[in-house]
XYZ file of C-alpha atoms in Angstrom:
594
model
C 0.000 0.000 0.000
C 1.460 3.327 -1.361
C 0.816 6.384 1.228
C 0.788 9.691 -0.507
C 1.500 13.159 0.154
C -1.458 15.475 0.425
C -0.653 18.959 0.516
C -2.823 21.786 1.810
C -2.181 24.882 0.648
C -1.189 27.830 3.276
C -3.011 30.405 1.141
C -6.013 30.185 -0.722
C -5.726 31.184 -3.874
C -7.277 34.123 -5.441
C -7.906 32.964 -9.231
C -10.339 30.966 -10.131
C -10.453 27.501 -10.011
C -11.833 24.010 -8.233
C -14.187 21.275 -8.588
C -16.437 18.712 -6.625
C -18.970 16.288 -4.572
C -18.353 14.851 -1.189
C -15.107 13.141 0.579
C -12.332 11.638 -1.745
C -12.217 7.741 -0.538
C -10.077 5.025 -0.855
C -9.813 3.953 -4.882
C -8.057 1.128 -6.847
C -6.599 2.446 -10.177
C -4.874 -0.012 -12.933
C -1.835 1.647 -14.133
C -0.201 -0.786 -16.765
C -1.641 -3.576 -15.419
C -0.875 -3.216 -11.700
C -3.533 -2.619 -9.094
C -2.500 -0.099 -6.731
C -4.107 1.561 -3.733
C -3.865 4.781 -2.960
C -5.696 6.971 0.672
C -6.396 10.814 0.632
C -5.407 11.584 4.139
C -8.143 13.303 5.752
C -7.523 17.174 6.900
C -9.001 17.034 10.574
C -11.617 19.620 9.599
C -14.311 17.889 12.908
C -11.566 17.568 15.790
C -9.041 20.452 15.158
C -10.109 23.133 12.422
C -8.122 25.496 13.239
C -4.678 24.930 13.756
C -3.614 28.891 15.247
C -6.573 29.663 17.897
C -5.216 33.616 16.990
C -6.960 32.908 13.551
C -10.176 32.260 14.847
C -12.982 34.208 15.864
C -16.602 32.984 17.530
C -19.638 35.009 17.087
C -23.734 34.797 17.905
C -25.326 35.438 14.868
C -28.815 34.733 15.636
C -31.351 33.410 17.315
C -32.263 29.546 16.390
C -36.007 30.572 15.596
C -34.695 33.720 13.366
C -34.692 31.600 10.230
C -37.082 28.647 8.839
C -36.055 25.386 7.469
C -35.338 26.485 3.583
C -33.998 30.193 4.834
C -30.573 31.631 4.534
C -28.929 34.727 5.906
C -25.683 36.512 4.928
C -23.977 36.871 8.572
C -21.092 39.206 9.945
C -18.731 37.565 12.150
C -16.583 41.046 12.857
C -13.642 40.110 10.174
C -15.778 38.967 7.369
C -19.122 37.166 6.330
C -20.666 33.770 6.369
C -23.892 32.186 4.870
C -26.252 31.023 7.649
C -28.496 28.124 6.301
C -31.163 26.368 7.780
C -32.371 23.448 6.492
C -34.300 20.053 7.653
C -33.849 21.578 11.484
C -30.033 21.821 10.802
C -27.756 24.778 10.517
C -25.170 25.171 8.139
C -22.414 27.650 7.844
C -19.958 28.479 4.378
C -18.533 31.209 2.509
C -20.998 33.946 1.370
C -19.530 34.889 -2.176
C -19.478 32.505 -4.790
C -15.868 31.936 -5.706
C -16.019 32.081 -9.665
C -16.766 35.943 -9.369
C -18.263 36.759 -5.954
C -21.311 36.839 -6.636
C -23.167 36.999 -3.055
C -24.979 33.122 -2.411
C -27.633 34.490 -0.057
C -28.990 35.653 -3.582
C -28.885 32.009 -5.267
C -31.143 29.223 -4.687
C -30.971 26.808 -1.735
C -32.510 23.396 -2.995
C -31.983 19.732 -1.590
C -28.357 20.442 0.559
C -26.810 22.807 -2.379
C -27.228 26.528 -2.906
C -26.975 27.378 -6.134
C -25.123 31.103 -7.560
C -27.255 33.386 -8.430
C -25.141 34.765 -11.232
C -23.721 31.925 -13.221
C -24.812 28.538 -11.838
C -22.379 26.668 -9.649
C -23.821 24.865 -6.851
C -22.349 24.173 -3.675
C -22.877 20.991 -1.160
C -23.941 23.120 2.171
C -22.543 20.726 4.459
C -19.569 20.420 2.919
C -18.821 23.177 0.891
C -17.631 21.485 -1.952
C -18.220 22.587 -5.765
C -20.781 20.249 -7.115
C -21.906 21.913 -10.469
C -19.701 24.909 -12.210
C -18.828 27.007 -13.376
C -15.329 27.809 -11.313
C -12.905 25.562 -9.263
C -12.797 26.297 -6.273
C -15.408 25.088 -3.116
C -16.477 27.301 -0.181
C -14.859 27.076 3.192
C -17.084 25.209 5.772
C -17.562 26.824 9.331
C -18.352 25.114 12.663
C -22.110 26.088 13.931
C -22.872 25.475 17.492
C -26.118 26.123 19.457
C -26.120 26.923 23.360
C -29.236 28.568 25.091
C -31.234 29.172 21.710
C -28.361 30.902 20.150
C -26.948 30.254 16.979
C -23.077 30.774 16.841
C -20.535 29.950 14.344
C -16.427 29.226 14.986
C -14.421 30.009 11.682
C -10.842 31.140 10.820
C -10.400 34.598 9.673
C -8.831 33.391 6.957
C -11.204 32.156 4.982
C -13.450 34.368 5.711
C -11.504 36.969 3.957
C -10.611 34.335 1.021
C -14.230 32.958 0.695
C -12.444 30.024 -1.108
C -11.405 26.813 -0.172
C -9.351 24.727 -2.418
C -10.201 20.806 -2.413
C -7.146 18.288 -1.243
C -5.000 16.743 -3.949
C -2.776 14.254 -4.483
C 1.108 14.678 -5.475
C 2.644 12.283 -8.095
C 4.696 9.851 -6.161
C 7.959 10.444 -7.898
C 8.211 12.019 -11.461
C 11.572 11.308 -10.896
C 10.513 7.516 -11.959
C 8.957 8.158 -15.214
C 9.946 7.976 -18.633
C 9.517 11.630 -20.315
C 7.990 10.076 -23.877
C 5.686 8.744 -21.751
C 2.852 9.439 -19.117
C -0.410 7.671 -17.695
C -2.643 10.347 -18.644
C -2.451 12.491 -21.421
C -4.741 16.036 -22.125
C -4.434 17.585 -25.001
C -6.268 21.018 -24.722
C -5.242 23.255 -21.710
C -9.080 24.817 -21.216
C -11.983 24.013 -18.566
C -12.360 20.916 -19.591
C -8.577 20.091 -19.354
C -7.724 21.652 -16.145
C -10.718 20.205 -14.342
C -9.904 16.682 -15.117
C -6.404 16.806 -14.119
C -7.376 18.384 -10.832
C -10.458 16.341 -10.350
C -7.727 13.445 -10.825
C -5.281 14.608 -8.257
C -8.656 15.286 -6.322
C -9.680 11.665 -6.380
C -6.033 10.010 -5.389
C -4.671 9.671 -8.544
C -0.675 9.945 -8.141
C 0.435 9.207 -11.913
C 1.854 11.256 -14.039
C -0.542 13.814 -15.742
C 0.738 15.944 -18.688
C -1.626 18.193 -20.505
C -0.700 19.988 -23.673
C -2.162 23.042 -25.250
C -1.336 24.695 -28.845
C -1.163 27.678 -26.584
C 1.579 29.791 -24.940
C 0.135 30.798 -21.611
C -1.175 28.223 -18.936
C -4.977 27.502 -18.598
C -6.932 30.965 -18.382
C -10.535 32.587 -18.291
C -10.950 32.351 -21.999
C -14.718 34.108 -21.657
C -12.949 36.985 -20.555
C -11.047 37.282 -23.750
C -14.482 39.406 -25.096
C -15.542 40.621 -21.840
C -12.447 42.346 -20.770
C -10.455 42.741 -23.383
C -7.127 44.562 -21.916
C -6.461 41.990 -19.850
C -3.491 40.677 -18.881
C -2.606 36.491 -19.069
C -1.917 36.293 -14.897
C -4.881 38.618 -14.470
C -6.864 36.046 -15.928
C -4.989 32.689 -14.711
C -7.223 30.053 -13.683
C -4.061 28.811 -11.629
C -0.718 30.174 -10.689
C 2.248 28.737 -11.819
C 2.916 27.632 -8.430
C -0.424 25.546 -8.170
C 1.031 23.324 -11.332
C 4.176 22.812 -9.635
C 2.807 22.037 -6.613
C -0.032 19.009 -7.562
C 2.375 17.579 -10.388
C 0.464 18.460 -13.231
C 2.947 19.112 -16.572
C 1.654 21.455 -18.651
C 3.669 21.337 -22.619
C 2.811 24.803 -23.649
C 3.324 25.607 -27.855
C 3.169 22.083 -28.644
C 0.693 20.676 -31.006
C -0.713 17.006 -31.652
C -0.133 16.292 -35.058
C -1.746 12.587 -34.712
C -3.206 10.014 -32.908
C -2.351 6.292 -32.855
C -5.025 4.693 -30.798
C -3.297 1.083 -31.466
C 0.000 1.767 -29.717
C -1.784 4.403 -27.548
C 0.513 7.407 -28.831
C 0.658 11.249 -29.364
C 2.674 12.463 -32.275
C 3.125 15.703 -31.889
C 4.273 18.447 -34.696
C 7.564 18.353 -34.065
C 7.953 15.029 -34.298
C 7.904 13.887 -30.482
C 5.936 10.984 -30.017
C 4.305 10.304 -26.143
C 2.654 7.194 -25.021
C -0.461 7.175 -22.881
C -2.352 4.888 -20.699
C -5.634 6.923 -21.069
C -6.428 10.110 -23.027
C -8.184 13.070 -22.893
C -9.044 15.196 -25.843
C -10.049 18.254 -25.060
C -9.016 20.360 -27.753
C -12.038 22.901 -28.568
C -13.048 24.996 -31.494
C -10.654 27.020 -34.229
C -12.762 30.342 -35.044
C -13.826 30.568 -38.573
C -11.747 32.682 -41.286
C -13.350 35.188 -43.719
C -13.383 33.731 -47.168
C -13.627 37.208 -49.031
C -10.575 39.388 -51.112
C -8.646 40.699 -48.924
C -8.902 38.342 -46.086
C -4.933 38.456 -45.826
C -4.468 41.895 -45.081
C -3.233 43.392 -41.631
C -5.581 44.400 -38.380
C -7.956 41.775 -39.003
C -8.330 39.541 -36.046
C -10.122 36.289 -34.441
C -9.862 36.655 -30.477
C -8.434 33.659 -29.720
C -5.802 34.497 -27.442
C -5.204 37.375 -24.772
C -2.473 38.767 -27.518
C -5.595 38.854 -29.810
C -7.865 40.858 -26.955
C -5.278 43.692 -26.310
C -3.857 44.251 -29.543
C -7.530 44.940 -31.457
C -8.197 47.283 -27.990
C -4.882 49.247 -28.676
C -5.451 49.199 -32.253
C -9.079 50.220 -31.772
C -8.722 53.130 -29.423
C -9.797 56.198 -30.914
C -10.758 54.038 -34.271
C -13.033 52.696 -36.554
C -14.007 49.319 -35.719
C -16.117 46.684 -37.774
C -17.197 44.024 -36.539
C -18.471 40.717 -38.562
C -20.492 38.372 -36.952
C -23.576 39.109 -33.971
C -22.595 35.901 -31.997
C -21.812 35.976 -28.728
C -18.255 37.117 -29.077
C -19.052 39.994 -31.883
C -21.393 41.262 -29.474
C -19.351 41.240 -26.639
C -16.550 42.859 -28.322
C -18.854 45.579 -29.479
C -19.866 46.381 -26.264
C -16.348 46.455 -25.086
C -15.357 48.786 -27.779
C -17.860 50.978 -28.156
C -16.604 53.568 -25.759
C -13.284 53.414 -26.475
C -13.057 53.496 -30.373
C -14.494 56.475 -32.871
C -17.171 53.932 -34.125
C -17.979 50.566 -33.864
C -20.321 48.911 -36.798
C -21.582 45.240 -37.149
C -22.229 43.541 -39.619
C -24.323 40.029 -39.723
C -25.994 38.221 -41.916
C -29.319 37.666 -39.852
C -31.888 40.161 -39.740
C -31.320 40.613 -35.606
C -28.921 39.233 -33.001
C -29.108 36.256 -31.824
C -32.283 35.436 -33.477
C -31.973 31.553 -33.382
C -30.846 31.870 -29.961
C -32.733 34.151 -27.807
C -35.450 34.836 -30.295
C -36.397 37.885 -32.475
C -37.920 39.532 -29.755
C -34.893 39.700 -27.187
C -33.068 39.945 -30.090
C -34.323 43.150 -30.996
C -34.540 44.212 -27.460
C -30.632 43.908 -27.052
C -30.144 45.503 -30.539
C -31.706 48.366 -29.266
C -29.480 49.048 -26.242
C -26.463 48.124 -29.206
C -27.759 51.478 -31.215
C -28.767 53.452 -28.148
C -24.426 53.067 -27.134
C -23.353 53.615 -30.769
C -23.033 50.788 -32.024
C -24.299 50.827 -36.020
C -26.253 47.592 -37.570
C -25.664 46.453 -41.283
C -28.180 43.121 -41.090
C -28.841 40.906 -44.053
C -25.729 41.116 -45.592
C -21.707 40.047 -45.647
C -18.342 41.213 -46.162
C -17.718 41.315 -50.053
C -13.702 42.671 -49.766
C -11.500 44.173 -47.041
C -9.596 47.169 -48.591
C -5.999 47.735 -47.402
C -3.897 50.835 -48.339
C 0.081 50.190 -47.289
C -0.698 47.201 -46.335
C -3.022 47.615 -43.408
C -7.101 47.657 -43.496
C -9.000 50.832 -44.481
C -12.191 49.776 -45.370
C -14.695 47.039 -45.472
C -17.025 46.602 -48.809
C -20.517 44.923 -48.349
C -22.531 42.683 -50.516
C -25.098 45.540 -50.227
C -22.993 47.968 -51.507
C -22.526 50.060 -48.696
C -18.337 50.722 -47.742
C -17.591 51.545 -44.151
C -14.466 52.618 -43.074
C -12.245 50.129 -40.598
C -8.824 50.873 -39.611
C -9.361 47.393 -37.336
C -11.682 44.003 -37.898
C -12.625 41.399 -35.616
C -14.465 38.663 -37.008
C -16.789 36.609 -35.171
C -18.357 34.524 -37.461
C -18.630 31.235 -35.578
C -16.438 28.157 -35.200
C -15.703 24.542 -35.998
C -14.413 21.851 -33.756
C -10.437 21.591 -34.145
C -10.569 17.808 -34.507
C -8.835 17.734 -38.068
C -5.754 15.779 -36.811
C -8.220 13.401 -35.804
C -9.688 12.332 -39.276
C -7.352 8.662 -39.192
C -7.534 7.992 -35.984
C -10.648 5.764 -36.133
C -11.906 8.073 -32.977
C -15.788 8.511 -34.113
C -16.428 12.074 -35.146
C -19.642 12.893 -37.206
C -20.241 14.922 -40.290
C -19.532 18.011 -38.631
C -16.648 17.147 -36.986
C -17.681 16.291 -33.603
C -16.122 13.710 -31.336
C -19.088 11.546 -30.137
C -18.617 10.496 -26.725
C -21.233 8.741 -24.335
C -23.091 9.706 -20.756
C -19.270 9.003 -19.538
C -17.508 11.199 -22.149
C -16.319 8.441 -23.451
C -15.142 7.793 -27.412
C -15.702 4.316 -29.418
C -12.125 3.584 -28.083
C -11.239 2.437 -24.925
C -9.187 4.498 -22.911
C -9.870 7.613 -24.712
C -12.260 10.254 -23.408
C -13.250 13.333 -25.088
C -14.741 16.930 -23.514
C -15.428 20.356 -23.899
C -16.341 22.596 -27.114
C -15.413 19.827 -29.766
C -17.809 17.107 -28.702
C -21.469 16.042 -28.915
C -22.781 13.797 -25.762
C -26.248 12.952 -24.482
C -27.817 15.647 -22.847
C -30.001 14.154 -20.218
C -32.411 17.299 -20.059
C -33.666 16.406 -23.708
C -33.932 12.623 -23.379
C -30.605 11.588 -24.510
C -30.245 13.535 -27.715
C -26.771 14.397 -28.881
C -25.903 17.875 -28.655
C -22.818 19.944 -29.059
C -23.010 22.805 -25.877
C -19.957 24.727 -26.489
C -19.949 26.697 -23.266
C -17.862 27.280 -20.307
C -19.680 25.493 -17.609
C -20.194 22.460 -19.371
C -16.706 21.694 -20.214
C -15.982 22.222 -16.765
C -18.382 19.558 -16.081
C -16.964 17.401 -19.110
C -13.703 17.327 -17.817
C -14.990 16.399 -14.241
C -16.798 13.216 -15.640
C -14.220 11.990 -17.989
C -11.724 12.147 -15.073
C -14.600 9.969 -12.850
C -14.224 7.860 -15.152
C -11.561 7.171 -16.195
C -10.782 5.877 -12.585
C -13.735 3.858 -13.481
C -16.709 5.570 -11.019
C -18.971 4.858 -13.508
C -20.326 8.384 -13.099
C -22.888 9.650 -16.165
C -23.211 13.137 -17.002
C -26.650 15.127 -16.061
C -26.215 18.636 -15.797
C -28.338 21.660 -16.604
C -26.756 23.217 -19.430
C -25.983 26.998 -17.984
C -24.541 30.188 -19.501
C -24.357 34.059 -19.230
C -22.950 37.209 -21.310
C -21.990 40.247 -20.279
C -22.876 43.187 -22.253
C -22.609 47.504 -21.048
C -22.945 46.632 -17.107
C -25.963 44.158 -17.891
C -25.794 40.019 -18.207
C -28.456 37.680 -19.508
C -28.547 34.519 -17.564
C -29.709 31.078 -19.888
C -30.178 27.736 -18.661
C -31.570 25.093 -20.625
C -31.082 24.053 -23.979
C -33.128 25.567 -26.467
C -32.102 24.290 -29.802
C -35.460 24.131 -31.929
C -37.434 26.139 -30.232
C -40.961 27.003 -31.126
C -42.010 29.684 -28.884
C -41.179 31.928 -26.696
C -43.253 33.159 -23.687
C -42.066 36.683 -22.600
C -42.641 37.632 -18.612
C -41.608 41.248 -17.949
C -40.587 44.363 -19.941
C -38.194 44.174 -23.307
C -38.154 47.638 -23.183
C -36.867 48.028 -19.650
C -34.545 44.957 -20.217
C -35.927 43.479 -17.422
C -37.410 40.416 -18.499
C -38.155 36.365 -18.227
C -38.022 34.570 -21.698
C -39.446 30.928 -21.499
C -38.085 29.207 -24.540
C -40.982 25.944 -25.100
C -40.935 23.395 -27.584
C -44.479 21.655 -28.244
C -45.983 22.125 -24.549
C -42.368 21.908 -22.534
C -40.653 24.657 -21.536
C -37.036 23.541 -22.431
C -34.802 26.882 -21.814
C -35.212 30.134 -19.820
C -33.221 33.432 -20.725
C -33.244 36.510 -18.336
C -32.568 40.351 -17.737
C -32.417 41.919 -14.335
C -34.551 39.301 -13.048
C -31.847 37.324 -11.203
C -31.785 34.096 -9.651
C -35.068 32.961 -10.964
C -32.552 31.439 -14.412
C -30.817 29.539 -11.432
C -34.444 28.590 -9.995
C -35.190 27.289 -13.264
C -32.290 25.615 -13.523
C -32.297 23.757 -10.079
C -36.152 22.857 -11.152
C -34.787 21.219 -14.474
C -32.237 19.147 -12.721
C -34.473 17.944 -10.145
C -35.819 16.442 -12.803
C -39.243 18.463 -13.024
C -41.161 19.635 -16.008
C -42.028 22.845 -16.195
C -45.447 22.751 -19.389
C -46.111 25.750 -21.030
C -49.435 26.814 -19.454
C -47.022 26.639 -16.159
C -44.913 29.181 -17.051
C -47.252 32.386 -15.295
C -47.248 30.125 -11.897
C -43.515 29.644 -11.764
C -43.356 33.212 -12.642
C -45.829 33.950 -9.695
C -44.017 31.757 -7.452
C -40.260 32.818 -8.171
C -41.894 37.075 -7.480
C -43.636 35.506 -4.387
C -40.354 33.396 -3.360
C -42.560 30.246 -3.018
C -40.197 27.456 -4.208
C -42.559 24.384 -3.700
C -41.446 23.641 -7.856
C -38.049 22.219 -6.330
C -39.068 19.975 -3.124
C -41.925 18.513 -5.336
C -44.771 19.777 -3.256
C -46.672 22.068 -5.564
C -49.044 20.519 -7.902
């Protein structure tokens, strides 16, 4: 029996980061061919918490009959916050801010022994603290709650108070020192969400092999949704891990190198260069490559994907001041827009539907989020495409459109959509469909065993529409991708069911979707458009199978926790769940209400 390290950080970290669901155990993993055992040692969180009494501080917060079973309270303990829940007769204390981006969990939803953010999703296990749905990595801290003489009081170090993170124990690799360097037990190729979360969900779950992940990429794994959102920022501003974190759990990360090929027979990588490494089980995790305008002129300088933080701050300093166009009203064109729109001389966008997001949001929100587009300057050219980029010495001056119209552009961004980058794929005898998909099962597994695939560049059974194979190219899911492959590959047998969930950011304001609703036929709108405070209820036949919404927060994560309980919300419901999210009745999620 092999006894590993465990190593618990000293600091909580402040980027953003961990995943998962109860106590690591005691697992058995095969690594070539050999069954060995490995034990998480437990961190003594029940008999000694706190190991420097000068970091703790005790406080009454409350009174036990203050709150009802189902209630929670934000509480101030003197040197920071907790979240006070009651439910089932118990109380439970953890961190009050969500630690993706803070957003405050007395806002969220409390449903079943997990409070759900308000803002973006992740839930939380409220005895434990840990992460059990994402986005984000890391889990809340977990404070002692006592009750003497009626009065509810709660023990926790200062420290994590003022972190309102807790980082998850991991395993170290027993000695790298060991290993061959052409080859590795498990290999990632992609250096996202998905990536990151299986190596650490790995480490998470005892698993002290070697882990290498690869990425075409020159920085470590970063907040790539940020790349739109806030577009001067720096690569360690936007770190989902230091350097130090990497160093610390084991996990290799091969930055600038490329897989070339796959040879699933003798289980090896071939990389670009030529280097070839061997795996045990694989992980493919590679994403989407942003589409390329086909017109004349595609060649010439200042016009730019974002695909890297390089990308994001040289089309900002380029921009400033500027004329911007913009091609393509997806998610990214918009977001850039926004971004933009105060900093350059003009910002126009061109796209070839007749409103924004028209198959995704409808025609109506569409429109409505248009309109706040014009009323900040931003300019519309619908229902038509770039024809020719102009250049003069070399570098872009204008943009011609099919229509006819010219606009000047001393800087491009094209947005135009994406495809999966699974090309050096094509021999491998992986399955991928006609669109270039890797097809992987409830497990994220491929056709091939030993070799997983997650994130953007796969299509997998989404649970919420009866098994159908979708491709959800957002950042919370891969999170949860990478989680499951990594499950499984130390063979938990654990099937994917999560509520797809995702958010944009646009001039201060952020719609909130959860569902997935591909092929919709209505939509049900609760609220004003013209206030951009609204409830969209996206229904296909009599099912309500997505929910969009403005300024109406958390009733997207209400709708969510509803859909992953497993409930149907009809059509004809959609007024009552309305009703009951404004009167803060939330008898849809225990099952009671009819």
């Amino acid at each position: 029996e092999v006894k590993i390290e465990v190593v618990i950080p000293e600091k909580e970290r402040s980027k953003e980061e961990m995943s998962p669901n109860g106590k690591a155990s005691p697992l058995i993993y095969k690594v070539n061919g050999t069954a060995r055992h490995y034990h998480l040692e437990e961190h003594p969180i029940a008999s000694n918490p706190y190991h420097n009494p000068k970091d703790v501080v005790e406080a009454s917060v409350c009174h036990v009959k203050d709150l009802e079973n189902g209630q929670m309270r934000e509480v101030d303990l003197g040197c920071g916050k907790a979240l006070l829940i009651k439910e089932s007769g118990e109380f439970h204390a953890v961190g009050h801010k969500c630690p993706h981006y803070g957003a405050p969990l007395v806002k969220g939803v409390l449903s079943k022994g997990r409070v759900r953010c308000p803002w973006h999703g992740a839930c939380f296990n409220i005895s434990t603290g840990d992460i059990e749905d994402f986005p984000g990595l890391d889990s809340l801290p977990r404070f002692q709650v006592k009750i003497e003489k009626e009065k509810v009081y709660i023990r926790a170090s200062k420290q994590a108070l003022q972190t309102q993170r807790r980082t998850k124990m991991m395993a170290k690799c027993i000695s790298l020192s060991n290993y061959n360097l052409s080859s590795t037990n498990v290999l990632i190729i992609g250096a996202g969400a998905a990536g990151l979360v299986c190596a650490e969900t790995l480490r998470q779950e005892g698993f002290s092999d070697r882990i290498v992940m690869c990425t075409m990429d020159r920085h470590l794994p970063y907040d790539r949704p940020k790349l739109s959102k806030s577009m001067d920022s720096h690569p360690e501003q936007i770190a989902l891990r230091p350097k130090e974190f990497f160093c610390t759990y084991d996990i290799e990360v091969l930055t600038e190198m490329q897989v070339a090929a796959v040879d699933i027979k003798n289980k090896t990588a071939v990389f670009k260069d030529g280097f070839k490494m061997e795996y045990n089980k694989l992980l493919i995790a590679t994403g989407n490559t942003p589409k390329a305008l086909s017109c004349k002129g595609k060649e010439v300088e200042n016009v730019f994907n974002i695909r890297t933080p390089e990308d994001a701050n040289r089309v900002v300093k380029l921009a400033t001041s500027k004329n911007v166009v913009i091609v393509g009203a997806s998610f990214l064109g918009m977001e850039v827009a926004a971004y933009l729109a105060e900093r350059a001389h003009s910002v126009s966008l061109v796209e070839l539907e007749e409103v924004p997001f028209k198959k995704f949001f409808g025609e109506r929100v569409g429109r409505a989020v248009m309109k706040m587009f014009e009323s900040n300057r931003v300019k519309f050219y619908m229902q038509t495409e770039v024809s020719e980029l102009r250049e003069q010495e070399g570098k872009l001056k204008e943009v011609v459109l099919k229509s006819g119209k010219v606009l000047r552009a001393d800087v491009c961004v094209v947005g135009i959509g994406a495809v999966p980058a699974t090309g050096f794929l094509k021999q491998s005898g992986i399955n991928i469909d006609s669109k270039g998909f890797i097809v992987v099962n409830k497990m994220m597994q491929t056709n091939i065993p030993g070799v997983f695939a997650a994130g953007d560049a796969v299509t997998f059974p989404l649970a919420l529409r009866n098994n159908k194979k979708v491709n959800v190219p957002h950042w919370q899911m891969a999170h949860m991708h990478g989680r499951i492959a990594a499950l499984n590959m130390l063979a938990h047998g654990m099937e994917i069911s999560t509520v797809p969930y995702l958010w944009t950011a646009m001039f201060g304001k952020s719609i909130r979707y959860a569902g997935h609703g591909e092929g919709f036929d209505d939509v049900v709108i609760q609220g004003d458009l013209d206030e951009l405070k609204f409830v969209a209820f996206y229904t296909k036949s009599d099912e309500v199978v997505a929910v969009a919404s403005m300024n109406y927060d958390p009733i997207v994560s209400k709708v969510a926790e509803v859909l992953a309980a497993g409930r149907t919300i009809r059509k004809r419901d959609h007024c009552w769940f309305f009703l009951f999210f404004r009167t803060g009745d939330m008898s849809w999620l225990t099952g009671k209400g009819s």
